[in-house]
mmCIF file with all atom_site columns, C-alpha atoms in Angstrom:
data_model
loop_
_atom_site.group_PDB
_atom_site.id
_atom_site.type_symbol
_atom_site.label_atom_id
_atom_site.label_alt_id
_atom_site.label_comp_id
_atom_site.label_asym_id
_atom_site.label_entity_id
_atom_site.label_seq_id
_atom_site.pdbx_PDB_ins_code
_atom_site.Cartn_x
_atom_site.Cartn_y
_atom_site.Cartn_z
_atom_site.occupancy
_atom_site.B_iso_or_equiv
_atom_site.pdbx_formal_charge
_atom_site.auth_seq_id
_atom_site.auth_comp_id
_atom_site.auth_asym_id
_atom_site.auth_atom_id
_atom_site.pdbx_PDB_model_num
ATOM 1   C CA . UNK Y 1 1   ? 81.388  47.835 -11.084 1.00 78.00 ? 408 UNK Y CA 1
ATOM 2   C CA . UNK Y 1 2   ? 79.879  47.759 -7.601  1.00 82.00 ? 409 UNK Y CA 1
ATOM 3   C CA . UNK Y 1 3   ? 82.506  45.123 -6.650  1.00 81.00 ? 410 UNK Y CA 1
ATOM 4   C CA . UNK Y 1 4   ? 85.022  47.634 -7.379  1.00 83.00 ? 411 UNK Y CA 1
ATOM 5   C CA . UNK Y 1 5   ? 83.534  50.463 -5.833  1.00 80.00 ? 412 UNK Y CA 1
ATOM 6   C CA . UNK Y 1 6   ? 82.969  48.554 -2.655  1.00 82.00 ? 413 UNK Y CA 1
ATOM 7   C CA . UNK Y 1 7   ? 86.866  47.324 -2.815  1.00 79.00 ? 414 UNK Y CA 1
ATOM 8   C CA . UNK Y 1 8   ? 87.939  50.918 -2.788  1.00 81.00 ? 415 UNK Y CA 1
ATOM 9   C CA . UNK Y 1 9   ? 85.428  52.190 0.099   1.00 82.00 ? 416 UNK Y CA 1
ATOM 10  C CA . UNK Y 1 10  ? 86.888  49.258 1.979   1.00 81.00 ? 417 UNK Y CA 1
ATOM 11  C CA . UNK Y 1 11  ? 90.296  50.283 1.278   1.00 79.00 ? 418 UNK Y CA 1
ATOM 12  C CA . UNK Y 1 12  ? 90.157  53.863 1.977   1.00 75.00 ? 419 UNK Y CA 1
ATOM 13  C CA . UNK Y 1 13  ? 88.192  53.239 4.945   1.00 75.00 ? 420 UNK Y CA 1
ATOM 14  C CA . UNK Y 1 14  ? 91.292  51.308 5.924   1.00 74.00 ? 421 UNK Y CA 1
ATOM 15  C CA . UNK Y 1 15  ? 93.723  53.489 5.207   1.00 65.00 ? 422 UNK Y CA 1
ATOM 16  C CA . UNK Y 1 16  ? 91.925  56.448 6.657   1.00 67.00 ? 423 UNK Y CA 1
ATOM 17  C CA . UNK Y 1 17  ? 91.919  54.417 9.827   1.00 65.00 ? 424 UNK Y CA 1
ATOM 18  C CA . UNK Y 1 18  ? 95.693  53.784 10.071  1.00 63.00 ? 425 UNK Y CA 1
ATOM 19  C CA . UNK Y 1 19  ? 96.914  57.394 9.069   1.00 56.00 ? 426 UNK Y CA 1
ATOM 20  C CA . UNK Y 1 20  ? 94.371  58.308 12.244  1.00 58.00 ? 427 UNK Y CA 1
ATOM 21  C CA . UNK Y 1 21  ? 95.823  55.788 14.650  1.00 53.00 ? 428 UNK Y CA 1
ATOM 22  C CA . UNK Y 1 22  ? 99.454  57.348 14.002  1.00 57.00 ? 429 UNK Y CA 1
ATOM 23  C CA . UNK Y 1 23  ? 98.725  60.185 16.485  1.00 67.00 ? 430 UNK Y CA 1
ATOM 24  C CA . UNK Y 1 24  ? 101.578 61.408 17.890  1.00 74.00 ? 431 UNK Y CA 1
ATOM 25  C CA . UNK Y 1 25  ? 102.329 61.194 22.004  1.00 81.00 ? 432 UNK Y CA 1
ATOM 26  C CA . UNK Y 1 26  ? 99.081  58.621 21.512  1.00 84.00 ? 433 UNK Y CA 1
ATOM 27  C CA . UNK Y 1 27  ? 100.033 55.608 24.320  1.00 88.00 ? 434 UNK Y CA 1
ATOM 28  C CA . UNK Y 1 28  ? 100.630 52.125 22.800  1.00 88.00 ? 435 UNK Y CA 1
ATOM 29  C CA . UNK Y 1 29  ? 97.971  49.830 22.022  1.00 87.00 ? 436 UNK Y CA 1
ATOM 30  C CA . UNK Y 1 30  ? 96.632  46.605 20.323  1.00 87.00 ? 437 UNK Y CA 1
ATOM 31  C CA . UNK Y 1 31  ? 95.745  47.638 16.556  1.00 83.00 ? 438 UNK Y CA 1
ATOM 32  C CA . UNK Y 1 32  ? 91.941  48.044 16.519  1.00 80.00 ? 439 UNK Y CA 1
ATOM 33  C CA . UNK Y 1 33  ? 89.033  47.628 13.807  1.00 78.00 ? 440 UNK Y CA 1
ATOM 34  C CA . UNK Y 1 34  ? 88.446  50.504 10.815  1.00 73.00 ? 441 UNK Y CA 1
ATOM 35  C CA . UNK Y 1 35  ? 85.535  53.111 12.229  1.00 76.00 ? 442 UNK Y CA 1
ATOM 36  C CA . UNK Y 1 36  ? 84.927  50.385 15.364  1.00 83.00 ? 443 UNK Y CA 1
ATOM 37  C CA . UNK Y 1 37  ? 88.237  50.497 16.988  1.00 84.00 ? 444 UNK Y CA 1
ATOM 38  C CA . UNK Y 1 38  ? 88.518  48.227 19.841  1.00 86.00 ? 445 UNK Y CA 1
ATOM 39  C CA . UNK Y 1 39  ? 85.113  47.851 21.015  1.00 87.00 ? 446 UNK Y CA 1
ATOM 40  C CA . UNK Y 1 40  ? 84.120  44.303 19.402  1.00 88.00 ? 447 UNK Y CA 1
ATOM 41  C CA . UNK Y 1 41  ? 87.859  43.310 21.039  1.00 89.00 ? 448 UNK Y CA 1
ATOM 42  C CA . UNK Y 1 42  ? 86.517  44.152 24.381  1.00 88.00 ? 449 UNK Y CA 1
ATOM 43  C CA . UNK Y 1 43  ? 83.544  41.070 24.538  1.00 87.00 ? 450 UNK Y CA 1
ATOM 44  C CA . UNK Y 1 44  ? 81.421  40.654 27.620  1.00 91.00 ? 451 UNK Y CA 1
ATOM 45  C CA . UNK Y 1 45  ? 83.943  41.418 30.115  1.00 91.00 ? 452 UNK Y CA 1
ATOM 46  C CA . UNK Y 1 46  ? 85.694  45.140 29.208  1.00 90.00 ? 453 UNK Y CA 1
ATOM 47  C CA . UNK Y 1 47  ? 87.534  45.684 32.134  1.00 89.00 ? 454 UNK Y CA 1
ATOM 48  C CA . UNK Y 1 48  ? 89.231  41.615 32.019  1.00 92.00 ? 455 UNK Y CA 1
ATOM 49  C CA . UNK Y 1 49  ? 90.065  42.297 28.477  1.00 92.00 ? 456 UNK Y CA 1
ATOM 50  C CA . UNK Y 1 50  ? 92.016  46.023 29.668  1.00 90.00 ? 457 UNK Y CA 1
ATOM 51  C CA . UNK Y 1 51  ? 93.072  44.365 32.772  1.00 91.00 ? 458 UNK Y CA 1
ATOM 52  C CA . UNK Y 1 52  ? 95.113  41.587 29.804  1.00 92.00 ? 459 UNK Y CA 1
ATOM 53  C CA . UNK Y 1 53  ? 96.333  44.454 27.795  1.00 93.00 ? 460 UNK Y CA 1
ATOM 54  C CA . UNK Y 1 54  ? 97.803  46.366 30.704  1.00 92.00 ? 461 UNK Y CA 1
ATOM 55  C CA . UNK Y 1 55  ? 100.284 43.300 30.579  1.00 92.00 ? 462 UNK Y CA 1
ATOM 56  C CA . UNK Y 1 56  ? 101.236 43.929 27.316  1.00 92.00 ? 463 UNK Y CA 1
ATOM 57  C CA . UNK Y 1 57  ? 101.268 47.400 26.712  1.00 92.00 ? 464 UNK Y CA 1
ATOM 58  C CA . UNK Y 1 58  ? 101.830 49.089 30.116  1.00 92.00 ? 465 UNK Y CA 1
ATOM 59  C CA . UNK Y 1 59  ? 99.867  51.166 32.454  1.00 92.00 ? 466 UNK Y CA 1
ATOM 60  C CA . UNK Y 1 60  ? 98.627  53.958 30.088  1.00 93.00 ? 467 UNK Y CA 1
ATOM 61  C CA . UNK Y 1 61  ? 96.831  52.208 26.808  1.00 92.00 ? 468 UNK Y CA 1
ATOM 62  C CA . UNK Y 1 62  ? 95.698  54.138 23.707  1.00 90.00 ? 469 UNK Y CA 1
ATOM 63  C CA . UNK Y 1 63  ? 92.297  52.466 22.990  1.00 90.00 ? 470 UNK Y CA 1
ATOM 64  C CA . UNK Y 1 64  ? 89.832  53.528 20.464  1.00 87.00 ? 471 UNK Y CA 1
ATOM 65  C CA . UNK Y 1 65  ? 86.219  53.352 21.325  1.00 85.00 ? 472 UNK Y CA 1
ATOM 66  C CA . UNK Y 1 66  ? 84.187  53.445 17.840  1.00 82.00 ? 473 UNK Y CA 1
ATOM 67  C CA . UNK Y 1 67  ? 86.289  57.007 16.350  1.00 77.00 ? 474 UNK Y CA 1
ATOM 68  C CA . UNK Y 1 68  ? 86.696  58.215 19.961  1.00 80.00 ? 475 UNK Y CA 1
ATOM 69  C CA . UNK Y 1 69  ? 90.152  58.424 21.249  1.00 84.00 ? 476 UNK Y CA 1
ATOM 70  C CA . UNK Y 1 70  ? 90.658  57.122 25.039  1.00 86.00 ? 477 UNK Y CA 1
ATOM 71  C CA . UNK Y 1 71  ? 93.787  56.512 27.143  1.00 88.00 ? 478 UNK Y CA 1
ATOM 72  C CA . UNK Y 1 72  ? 93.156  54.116 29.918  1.00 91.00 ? 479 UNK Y CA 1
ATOM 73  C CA . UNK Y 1 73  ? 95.041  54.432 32.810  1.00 91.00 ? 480 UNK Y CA 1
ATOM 74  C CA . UNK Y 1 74  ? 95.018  50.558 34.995  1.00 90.00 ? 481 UNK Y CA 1
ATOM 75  C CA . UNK Y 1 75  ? 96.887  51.899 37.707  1.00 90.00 ? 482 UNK Y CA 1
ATOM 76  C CA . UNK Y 1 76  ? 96.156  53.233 41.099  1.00 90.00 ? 483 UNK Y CA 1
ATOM 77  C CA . UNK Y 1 77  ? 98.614  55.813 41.671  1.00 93.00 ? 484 UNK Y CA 1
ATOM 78  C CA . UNK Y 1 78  ? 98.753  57.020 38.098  1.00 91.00 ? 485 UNK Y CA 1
ATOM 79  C CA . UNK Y 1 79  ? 94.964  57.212 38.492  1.00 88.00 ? 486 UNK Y CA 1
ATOM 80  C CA . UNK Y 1 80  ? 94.650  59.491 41.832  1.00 88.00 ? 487 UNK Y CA 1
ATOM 81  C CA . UNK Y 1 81  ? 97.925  61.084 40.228  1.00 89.00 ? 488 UNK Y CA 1
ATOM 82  C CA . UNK Y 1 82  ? 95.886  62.185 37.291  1.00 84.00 ? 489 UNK Y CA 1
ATOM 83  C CA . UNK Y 1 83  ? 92.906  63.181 39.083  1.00 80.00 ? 490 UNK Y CA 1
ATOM 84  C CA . UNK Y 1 84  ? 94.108  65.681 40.480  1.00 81.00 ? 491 UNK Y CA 1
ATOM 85  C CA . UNK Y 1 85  ? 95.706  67.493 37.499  1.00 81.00 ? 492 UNK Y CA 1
ATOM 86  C CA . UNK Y 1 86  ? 93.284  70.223 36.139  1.00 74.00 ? 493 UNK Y CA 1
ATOM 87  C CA . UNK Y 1 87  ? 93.894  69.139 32.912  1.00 75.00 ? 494 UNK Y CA 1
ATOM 88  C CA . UNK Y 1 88  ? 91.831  65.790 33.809  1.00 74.00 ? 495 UNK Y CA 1
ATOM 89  C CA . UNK Y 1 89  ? 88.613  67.858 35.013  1.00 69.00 ? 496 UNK Y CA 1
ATOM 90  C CA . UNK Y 1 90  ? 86.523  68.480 31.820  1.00 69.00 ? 497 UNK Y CA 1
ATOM 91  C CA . UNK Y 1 91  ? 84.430  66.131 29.696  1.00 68.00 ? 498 UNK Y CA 1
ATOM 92  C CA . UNK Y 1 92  ? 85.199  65.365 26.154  1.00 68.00 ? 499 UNK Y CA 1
ATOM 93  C CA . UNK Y 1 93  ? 83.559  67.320 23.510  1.00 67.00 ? 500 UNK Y CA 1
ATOM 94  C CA . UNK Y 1 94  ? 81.000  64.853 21.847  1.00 66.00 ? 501 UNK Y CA 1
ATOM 95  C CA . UNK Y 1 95  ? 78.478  65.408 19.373  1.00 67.00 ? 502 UNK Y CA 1
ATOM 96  C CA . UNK Y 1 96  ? 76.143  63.257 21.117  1.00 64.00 ? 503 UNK Y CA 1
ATOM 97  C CA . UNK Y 1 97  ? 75.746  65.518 23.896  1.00 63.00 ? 504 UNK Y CA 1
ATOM 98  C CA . UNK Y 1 98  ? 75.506  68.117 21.966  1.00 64.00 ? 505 UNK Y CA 1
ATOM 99  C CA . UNK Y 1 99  ? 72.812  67.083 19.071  1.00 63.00 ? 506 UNK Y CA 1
ATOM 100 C CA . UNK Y 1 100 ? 70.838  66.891 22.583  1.00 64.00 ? 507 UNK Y CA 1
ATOM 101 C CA . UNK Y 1 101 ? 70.033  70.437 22.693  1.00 66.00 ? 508 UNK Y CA 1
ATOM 102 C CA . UNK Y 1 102 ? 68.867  72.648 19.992  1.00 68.00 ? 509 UNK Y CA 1
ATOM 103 C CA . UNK Y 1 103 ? 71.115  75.874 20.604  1.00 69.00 ? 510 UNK Y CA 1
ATOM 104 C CA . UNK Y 1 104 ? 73.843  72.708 20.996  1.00 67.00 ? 511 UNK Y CA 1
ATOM 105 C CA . UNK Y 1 105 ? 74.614  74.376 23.931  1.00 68.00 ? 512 UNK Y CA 1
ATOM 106 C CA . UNK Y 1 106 ? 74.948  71.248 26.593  1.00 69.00 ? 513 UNK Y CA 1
ATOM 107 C CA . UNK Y 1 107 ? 73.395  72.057 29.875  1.00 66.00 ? 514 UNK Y CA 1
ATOM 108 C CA . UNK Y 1 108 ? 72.876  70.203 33.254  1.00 65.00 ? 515 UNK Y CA 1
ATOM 109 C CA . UNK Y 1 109 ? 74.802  68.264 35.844  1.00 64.00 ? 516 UNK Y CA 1
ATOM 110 C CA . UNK Y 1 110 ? 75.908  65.375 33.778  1.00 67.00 ? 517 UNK Y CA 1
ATOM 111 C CA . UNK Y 1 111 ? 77.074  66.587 30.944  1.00 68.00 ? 518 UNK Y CA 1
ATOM 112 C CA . UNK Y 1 112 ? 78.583  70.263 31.435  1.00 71.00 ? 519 UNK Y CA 1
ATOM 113 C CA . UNK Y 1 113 ? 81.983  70.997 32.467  1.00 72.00 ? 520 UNK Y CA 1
ATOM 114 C CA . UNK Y 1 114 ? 83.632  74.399 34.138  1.00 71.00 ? 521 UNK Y CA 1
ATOM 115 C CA . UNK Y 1 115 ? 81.987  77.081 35.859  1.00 75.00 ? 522 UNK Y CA 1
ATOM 116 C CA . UNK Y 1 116 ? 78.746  76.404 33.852  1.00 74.00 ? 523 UNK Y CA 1
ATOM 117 C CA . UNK Y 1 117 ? 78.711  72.676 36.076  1.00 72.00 ? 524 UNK Y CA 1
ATOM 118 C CA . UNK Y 1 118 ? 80.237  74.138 39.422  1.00 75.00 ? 525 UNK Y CA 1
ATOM 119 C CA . UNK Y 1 119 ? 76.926  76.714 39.160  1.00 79.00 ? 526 UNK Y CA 1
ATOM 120 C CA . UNK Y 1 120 ? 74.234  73.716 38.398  1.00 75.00 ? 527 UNK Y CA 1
ATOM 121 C CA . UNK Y 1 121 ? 76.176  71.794 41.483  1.00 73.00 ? 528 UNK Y CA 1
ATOM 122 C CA . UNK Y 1 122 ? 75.812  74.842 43.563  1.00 78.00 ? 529 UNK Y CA 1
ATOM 123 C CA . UNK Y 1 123 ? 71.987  75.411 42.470  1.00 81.00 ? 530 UNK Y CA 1
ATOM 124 C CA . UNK Y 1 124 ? 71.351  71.437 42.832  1.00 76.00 ? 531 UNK Y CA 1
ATOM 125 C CA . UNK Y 1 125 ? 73.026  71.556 46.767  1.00 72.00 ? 532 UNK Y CA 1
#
């Protein structure tokens, strides 16, 4: 029975994990782990491991840190490209910043985005 039961939380858990990956406009990218994605793929060195893939997959790689969505862009121009697109300026919308507060309204210089951060920068200077 619990042989069973853990066969079938294994294989939901998989297929819950592909019918996520299939995101659509996501960029190409090695196939990661169920609910870890690609972090135990990245070992010691992260950015030799990315720096591997970019030969494989391109510039821009879809990459899945634990359940977290990332593109990584590995090169320059695309980089200062993107940085200065105003769609690039905010901060992703994690629970962990937010489970930090207890109105889970995030505050401060590190993790805010928007006017609420270009105020704290202005009070900090």
């Amino acid at each position: 029975m619990i042989v069973e039961l853990l066969f079938l939380l294994v294989a939901l858990a998989i297929c819950w994990s592909f019918l996520e990956k299939r995101v659509h406009k996501f960029p190409p990218g090695p196939i990661g782990l169920p609910l870890l994605g690609h972090l135990p793929m990245l070992g010691t060195k992260p950015h030799e491991t990315l720096l591997k893939w970019k030969k494989t997959y391109g510039d821009v790689i879809g990459v899945w840190f634990g359940s977290y969505r990332t593109v990584v862009i590995n090169d320059a121009k695309l980089v200062r490209e993107a940085m200065s697109m105003n769609v690039f300026t905010g901060r992703p919308c994690m629970n962990f910043f937010q489970a930090r507060c207890e109105d889970k309204i995030v505050r401060g210089l590190v993790f805010t985005d928007g006017s609420q951060w270009m105020e704290q920068r202005r009070f900090a200077l």
